[in-house]
Amino acid sequence: YDLEQLDKISIGTKITELSHSQVQSLMGSSGSIKGFNIWIPSKDRVDLDYNIVKRFSVEKELPMKYSKIHYILGEIDVIWMRKNKISGLFEIEHTTPIYSGLLRFNDIYLSVSEVNKFGIIASNTRKDKFVREINRPTFTNSQLVDKVSFMEYGDVFLWHNRLFNKL
């Protein structure tokens, strides 16, 4: 898909055809539009889809202040930062288990209390699974349950379009 084709999809249409890389591209672009510095794992950068988003810059390294958890942060699909401080973390759970992203979030939340915006992005068919997983005792006891939102692919696309069209 290119941006013009995606733009023709009407509101309410389930956009399940988007790839992991396309959703990653949309989230990186949305964060960039909002003024955040963007970090995406180096192994994923070559697959970003600049046919559907305007090219944005990606940080080469994570801030040193988080060095103790770089090995966890390095697996997060999209990180938004401002002034070397993490502002938001997003996991795109296209086919991987939702709990794996939640476990990474929980480790980060317990290690860096300043981070309080987390998003799981998946197809709407996985929302029930997200609700079951986020309500597990480990996530309710840590209070991560109050910090994580579920975002559906179509909503991410429409949100990006609204942000992009405001430029």
PDB file of N, CA and C in Angstrom, residues 54-105:
ATOM      1  N   LYS A  54       6.078  10.090   5.801  1.00  0.00           N
ATOM      2  CA  LYS A  54       7.203  10.965   5.476  1.00  0.00           C
ATOM      3  C   LYS A  54       8.417  10.494   6.279  1.00  0.00           C
ATOM      4  N   ARG A  55       9.572  10.513   5.646  1.00  0.00           N
ATOM      5  CA  ARG A  55      10.799  10.050   6.307  1.00  0.00           C
ATOM      6  C   ARG A  55      11.020  10.837   7.606  1.00  0.00           C
ATOM      7  N   PHE A  56      11.382  10.130   8.659  1.00  0.00           N
ATOM      8  CA  PHE A  56      11.682  10.742   9.953  1.00  0.00           C
ATOM      9  C   PHE A  56      13.013  10.193  10.444  1.00  0.00           C
ATOM     10  N   SER A  57      13.669  10.934  11.318  1.00  0.00           N
ATOM     11  CA  SER A  57      14.969  10.469  11.809  1.00  0.00           C
ATOM     12  C   SER A  57      14.771   9.549  13.013  1.00  0.00           C
ATOM     13  N   VAL A  58      15.693   8.620  13.150  1.00  0.00           N
ATOM     14  CA  VAL A  58      15.659   7.640  14.226  1.00  0.00           C
ATOM     15  C   VAL A  58      16.960   7.764  15.022  1.00  0.00           C
ATOM     16  N   GLU A  59      16.831   7.812  16.336  1.00  0.00           N
ATOM     17  CA  GLU A  59      18.013   7.893  17.201  1.00  0.00           C
ATOM     18  C   GLU A  59      18.871   6.646  17.012  1.00  0.00           C
ATOM     19  N   LYS A  60      20.179   6.837  17.034  1.00  0.00           N
ATOM     20  CA  LYS A  60      21.090   5.708  16.857  1.00  0.00           C
ATOM     21  C   LYS A  60      21.290   4.920  18.151  1.00  0.00           C
ATOM     22  N   GLU A  61      21.141   5.593  19.288  1.00  0.00           N
ATOM     23  CA  GLU A  61      21.384   4.955  20.586  1.00  0.00           C
ATOM     24  C   GLU A  61      20.320   5.377  21.586  1.00  0.00           C
ATOM     25  N   LEU A  62      20.136   4.534  22.569  1.00  0.00           N
ATOM     26  CA  LEU A  62      19.257   4.854  23.689  1.00  0.00           C
ATOM     27  C   LEU A  62      20.024   5.703  24.691  1.00  0.00           C
ATOM     28  N   PRO A  63      19.334   6.563  25.448  1.00  0.00           N
ATOM     29  CA  PRO A  63      20.029   7.395  26.436  1.00  0.00           C
ATOM     30  C   PRO A  63      20.793   6.549  27.466  1.00  0.00           C
ATOM     31  N   MET A  64      21.985   6.987  27.806  1.00  0.00           N
ATOM     32  CA  MET A  64      22.835   6.258  28.757  1.00  0.00           C
ATOM     33  C   MET A  64      22.195   6.123  30.137  1.00  0.00           C
ATOM     34  N   LYS A  65      21.329   7.053  30.497  1.00  0.00           N
ATOM     35  CA  LYS A  65      20.722   6.983  31.832  1.00  0.00           C
ATOM     36  C   LYS A  65      19.902   5.710  32.025  1.00  0.00           C
ATOM     37  N   TYR A  66      19.561   5.034  30.918  1.00  0.00           N
ATOM     38  CA  TYR A  66      18.799   3.782  30.992  1.00  0.00           C
ATOM     39  C   TYR A  66      19.673   2.567  30.710  1.00  0.00           C
ATOM     40  N   SER A  67      20.988   2.702  30.859  1.00  0.00           N
ATOM     41  CA  SER A  67      21.910   1.630  30.451  1.00  0.00           C
ATOM     42  C   SER A  67      21.634   0.302  31.145  1.00  0.00           C
ATOM     43  N   LYS A  68      21.147   0.314  32.364  1.00  0.00           N
ATOM     44  CA  LYS A  68      20.882  -0.938  33.082  1.00  0.00           C
ATOM     45  C   LYS A  68      19.758  -1.748  32.448  1.00  0.00           C
ATOM     46  N   ILE A  69      18.901  -1.083  31.674  1.00  0.00           N
ATOM     47  CA  ILE A  69      17.791  -1.815  31.042  1.00  0.00           C
ATOM     48  C   ILE A  69      17.825  -1.705  29.514  1.00  0.00           C
ATOM     49  N   HIS A  70      18.969  -1.337  28.954  1.00  0.00           N
ATOM     50  CA  HIS A  70      19.095  -1.270  27.485  1.00  0.00           C
ATOM     51  C   HIS A  70      18.712  -2.596  26.831  1.00  0.00           C
ATOM     52  N   TYR A  71      19.045  -3.698  27.473  1.00  0.00           N
ATOM     53  CA  TYR A  71      18.742  -5.005  26.887  1.00  0.00           C
ATOM     54  C   TYR A  71      17.233  -5.245  26.788  1.00  0.00           C
ATOM     55  N   ILE A  72      16.443  -4.610  27.631  1.00  0.00           N
ATOM     56  CA  ILE A  72      14.981  -4.710  27.542  1.00  0.00           C
ATOM     57  C   ILE A  72      14.455  -3.655  26.574  1.00  0.00           C
ATOM     58  N   LEU A  73      14.904  -2.420  26.737  1.00  0.00           N
ATOM     59  CA  LEU A  73      14.463  -1.337  25.851  1.00  0.00           C
ATOM     60  C   LEU A  73      14.781  -1.650  24.392  1.00  0.00           C
ATOM     61  N   GLY A  74      15.891  -2.338  24.165  1.00  0.00           N
ATOM     62  CA  GLY A  74      16.316  -2.661  22.813  1.00  0.00           C
ATOM     63  C   GLY A  74      15.335  -3.536  22.050  1.00  0.00           C
ATOM     64  N   GLU A  75      14.410  -4.166  22.746  1.00  0.00           N
ATOM     65  CA  GLU A  75      13.403  -5.025  22.119  1.00  0.00           C
ATOM     66  C   GLU A  75      12.079  -4.306  21.863  1.00  0.00           C
ATOM     67  N   ILE A  76      11.923  -3.095  22.371  1.00  0.00           N
ATOM     68  CA  ILE A  76      10.666  -2.352  22.218  1.00  0.00           C
ATOM     69  C   ILE A  76      10.566  -1.838  20.787  1.00  0.00           C
ATOM     70  N   ASP A  77       9.379  -1.989  20.185  1.00  0.00           N
ATOM     71  CA  ASP A  77       9.199  -1.655  18.765  1.00  0.00           C
ATOM     72  C   ASP A  77       9.353  -0.170  18.457  1.00  0.00           C
ATOM     73  N   VAL A  78       8.779   0.702  19.292  1.00  0.00           N
ATOM     74  CA  VAL A  78       8.873   2.150  19.060  1.00  0.00           C
ATOM     75  C   VAL A  78       8.964   2.841  20.418  1.00  0.00           C
ATOM     76  N   ILE A  79       9.960   3.713  20.552  1.00  0.00           N
ATOM     77  CA  ILE A  79      10.111   4.511  21.771  1.00  0.00           C
ATOM     78  C   ILE A  79      10.087   5.982  21.387  1.00  0.00           C
ATOM     79  N   TRP A  80       9.258   6.736  22.083  1.00  0.00           N
ATOM     80  CA  TRP A  80       9.220   8.189  21.930  1.00  0.00           C
ATOM     81  C   TRP A  80      10.004   8.790  23.089  1.00  0.00           C
ATOM     82  N   MET A  81      10.883   9.760  22.789  1.00  0.00           N
ATOM     83  CA  MET A  81      11.694  10.403  23.813  1.00  0.00           C
ATOM     84  C   MET A  81      11.689  11.914  23.622  1.00  0.00           C
ATOM     85  N   ARG A  82      11.904  12.593  24.718  1.00  0.00           N
ATOM     86  CA  ARG A  82      12.081  14.046  24.678  1.00  0.00           C
ATOM     87  C   ARG A  82      13.186  14.384  25.668  1.00  0.00           C
ATOM     88  N   LYS A  83      14.212  15.047  25.179  1.00  0.00           N
ATOM     89  CA  LYS A  83      15.354  15.443  26.006  1.00  0.00           C
ATOM     90  C   LYS A  83      15.942  14.256  26.766  1.00  0.00           C
ATOM     91  N   ASN A  84      16.222  13.177  26.057  1.00  0.00           N
ATOM     92  CA  ASN A  84      16.821  11.966  26.633  1.00  0.00           C
ATOM     93  C   ASN A  84      15.986  11.331  27.740  1.00  0.00           C
ATOM     94  N   LYS A  85      14.707  11.598  27.737  1.00  0.00           N
ATOM     95  CA  LYS A  85      13.785  10.994  28.706  1.00  0.00           C
ATOM     96  C   LYS A  85      12.704  10.256  27.928  1.00  0.00           C
ATOM     97  N   ILE A  86      12.448   9.017  28.307  1.00  0.00           N
ATOM     98  CA  ILE A  86      11.433   8.232  27.620  1.00  0.00           C
ATOM     99  C   ILE A  86      10.050   8.797  27.928  1.00  0.00           C
ATOM    100  N   SER A  87       9.286   9.031  26.871  1.00  0.00           N
ATOM    101  CA  SER A  87       7.931   9.555  27.016  1.00  0.00           C
ATOM    102  C   SER A  87       6.869   8.499  26.728  1.00  0.00           C
ATOM    103  N   GLY A  88       7.171   7.564  25.845  1.00  0.00           N
ATOM    104  CA  GLY A  88       6.193   6.539  25.504  1.00  0.00           C
ATOM    105  C   GLY A  88       6.848   5.327  24.876  1.00  0.00           C
ATOM    106  N   LEU A  89       6.278   4.159  25.170  1.00  0.00           N
ATOM    107  CA  LEU A  89       6.777   2.893  24.642  1.00  0.00           C
ATOM    108  C   LEU A  89       5.631   2.167  23.961  1.00  0.00           C
ATOM    109  N   PHE A  90       5.895   1.613  22.783  1.00  0.00           N
ATOM    110  CA  PHE A  90       4.838   0.963  22.010  1.00  0.00           C
ATOM    111  C   PHE A  90       5.324  -0.380  21.468  1.00  0.00           C
ATOM    112  N   GLU A  91       4.518  -1.395  21.688  1.00  0.00           N
ATOM    113  CA  GLU A  91       4.790  -2.732  21.171  1.00  0.00           C
ATOM    114  C   GLU A  91       3.720  -3.092  20.153  1.00  0.00           C
ATOM    115  N   ILE A  92       4.154  -3.529  18.995  1.00  0.00           N
ATOM    116  CA  ILE A  92       3.233  -3.956  17.946  1.00  0.00           C
ATOM    117  C   ILE A  92       3.176  -5.479  18.019  1.00  0.00           C
ATOM    118  N   GLU A  93       2.051  -5.967  18.460  1.00  0.00           N
ATOM    119  CA  GLU A  93       1.897  -7.411  18.655  1.00  0.00           C
ATOM    120  C   GLU A  93       1.113  -7.988  17.484  1.00  0.00           C
ATOM    121  N   HIS A  94       1.803  -8.089  16.364  1.00  0.00           N
ATOM    122  CA  HIS A  94       1.211  -8.575  15.118  1.00  0.00           C
ATOM    123  C   HIS A  94       0.941 -10.079  15.213  1.00  0.00           C
ATOM    124  N   THR A  95       1.963 -10.832  15.590  1.00  0.00           N
ATOM    125  CA  THR A  95       1.802 -12.280  15.746  1.00  0.00           C
ATOM    126  C   THR A  95       2.380 -12.777  17.058  1.00  0.00           C
ATOM    127  N   THR A  96       3.199 -11.964  17.709  1.00  0.00           N
ATOM    128  CA  THR A  96       3.834 -12.397  18.949  1.00  0.00           C
ATOM    129  C   THR A  96       2.844 -12.351  20.110  1.00  0.00           C
ATOM    130  N   PRO A  97       3.099 -13.127  21.156  1.00  0.00           N
ATOM    131  CA  PRO A  97       2.194 -13.128  22.313  1.00  0.00           C
ATOM    132  C   PRO A  97       2.126 -11.746  22.971  1.00  0.00           C
ATOM    133  N   ILE A  98       0.940 -11.319  23.318  1.00  0.00           N
ATOM    134  CA  ILE A  98       0.743 -10.009  23.936  1.00  0.00           C
ATOM    135  C   ILE A  98       1.465  -9.926  25.272  1.00  0.00           C
ATOM    136  N   TYR A  99       1.486 -11.024  26.028  1.00  0.00           N
ATOM    137  CA  TYR A  99       2.119 -10.971  27.338  1.00  0.00           C
ATOM    138  C   TYR A  99       3.605 -10.685  27.257  1.00  0.00           C
ATOM    139  N   SER A 100       4.269 -11.024  26.139  1.00  0.00           N
ATOM    140  CA  SER A 100       5.705 -10.752  26.046  1.00  0.00           C
ATOM    141  C   SER A 100       5.969  -9.246  26.054  1.00  0.00           C
ATOM    142  N   GLY A 101       5.153  -8.483  25.335  1.00  0.00           N
ATOM    143  CA  GLY A 101       5.278  -7.026  25.374  1.00  0.00           C
ATOM    144  C   GLY A 101       4.938  -6.470  26.744  1.00  0.00           C
ATOM    145  N   LEU A 102       3.900  -7.019  27.367  1.00  0.00           N
ATOM    146  CA  LEU A 102       3.509  -6.561  28.704  1.00  0.00           C
ATOM    147  C   LEU A 102       4.592  -6.854  29.736  1.00  0.00           C
ATOM    148  N   LEU A 103       5.251  -7.998  29.626  1.00  0.00           N
ATOM    149  CA  LEU A 103       6.339  -8.320  30.558  1.00  0.00           C
ATOM    150  C   LEU A 103       7.500  -7.344  30.398  1.00  0.00           C
ATOM    151  N   ARG A 104       7.834  -6.990  29.149  1.00  0.00           N
ATOM    152  CA  ARG A 104       8.889  -5.985  28.931  1.00  0.00           C
ATOM    153  C   ARG A 104       8.470  -4.650  29.547  1.00  0.00           C
ATOM    154  N   PHE A 105       7.222  -4.253  29.282  1.00  0.00           N
ATOM    155  CA  PHE A 105       6.722  -3.000  29.862  1.00  0.00           C
ATOM    156  C   PHE A 105       6.814  -3.031  31.383  1.00  0.00           C
TER     157      PHE A 105
END
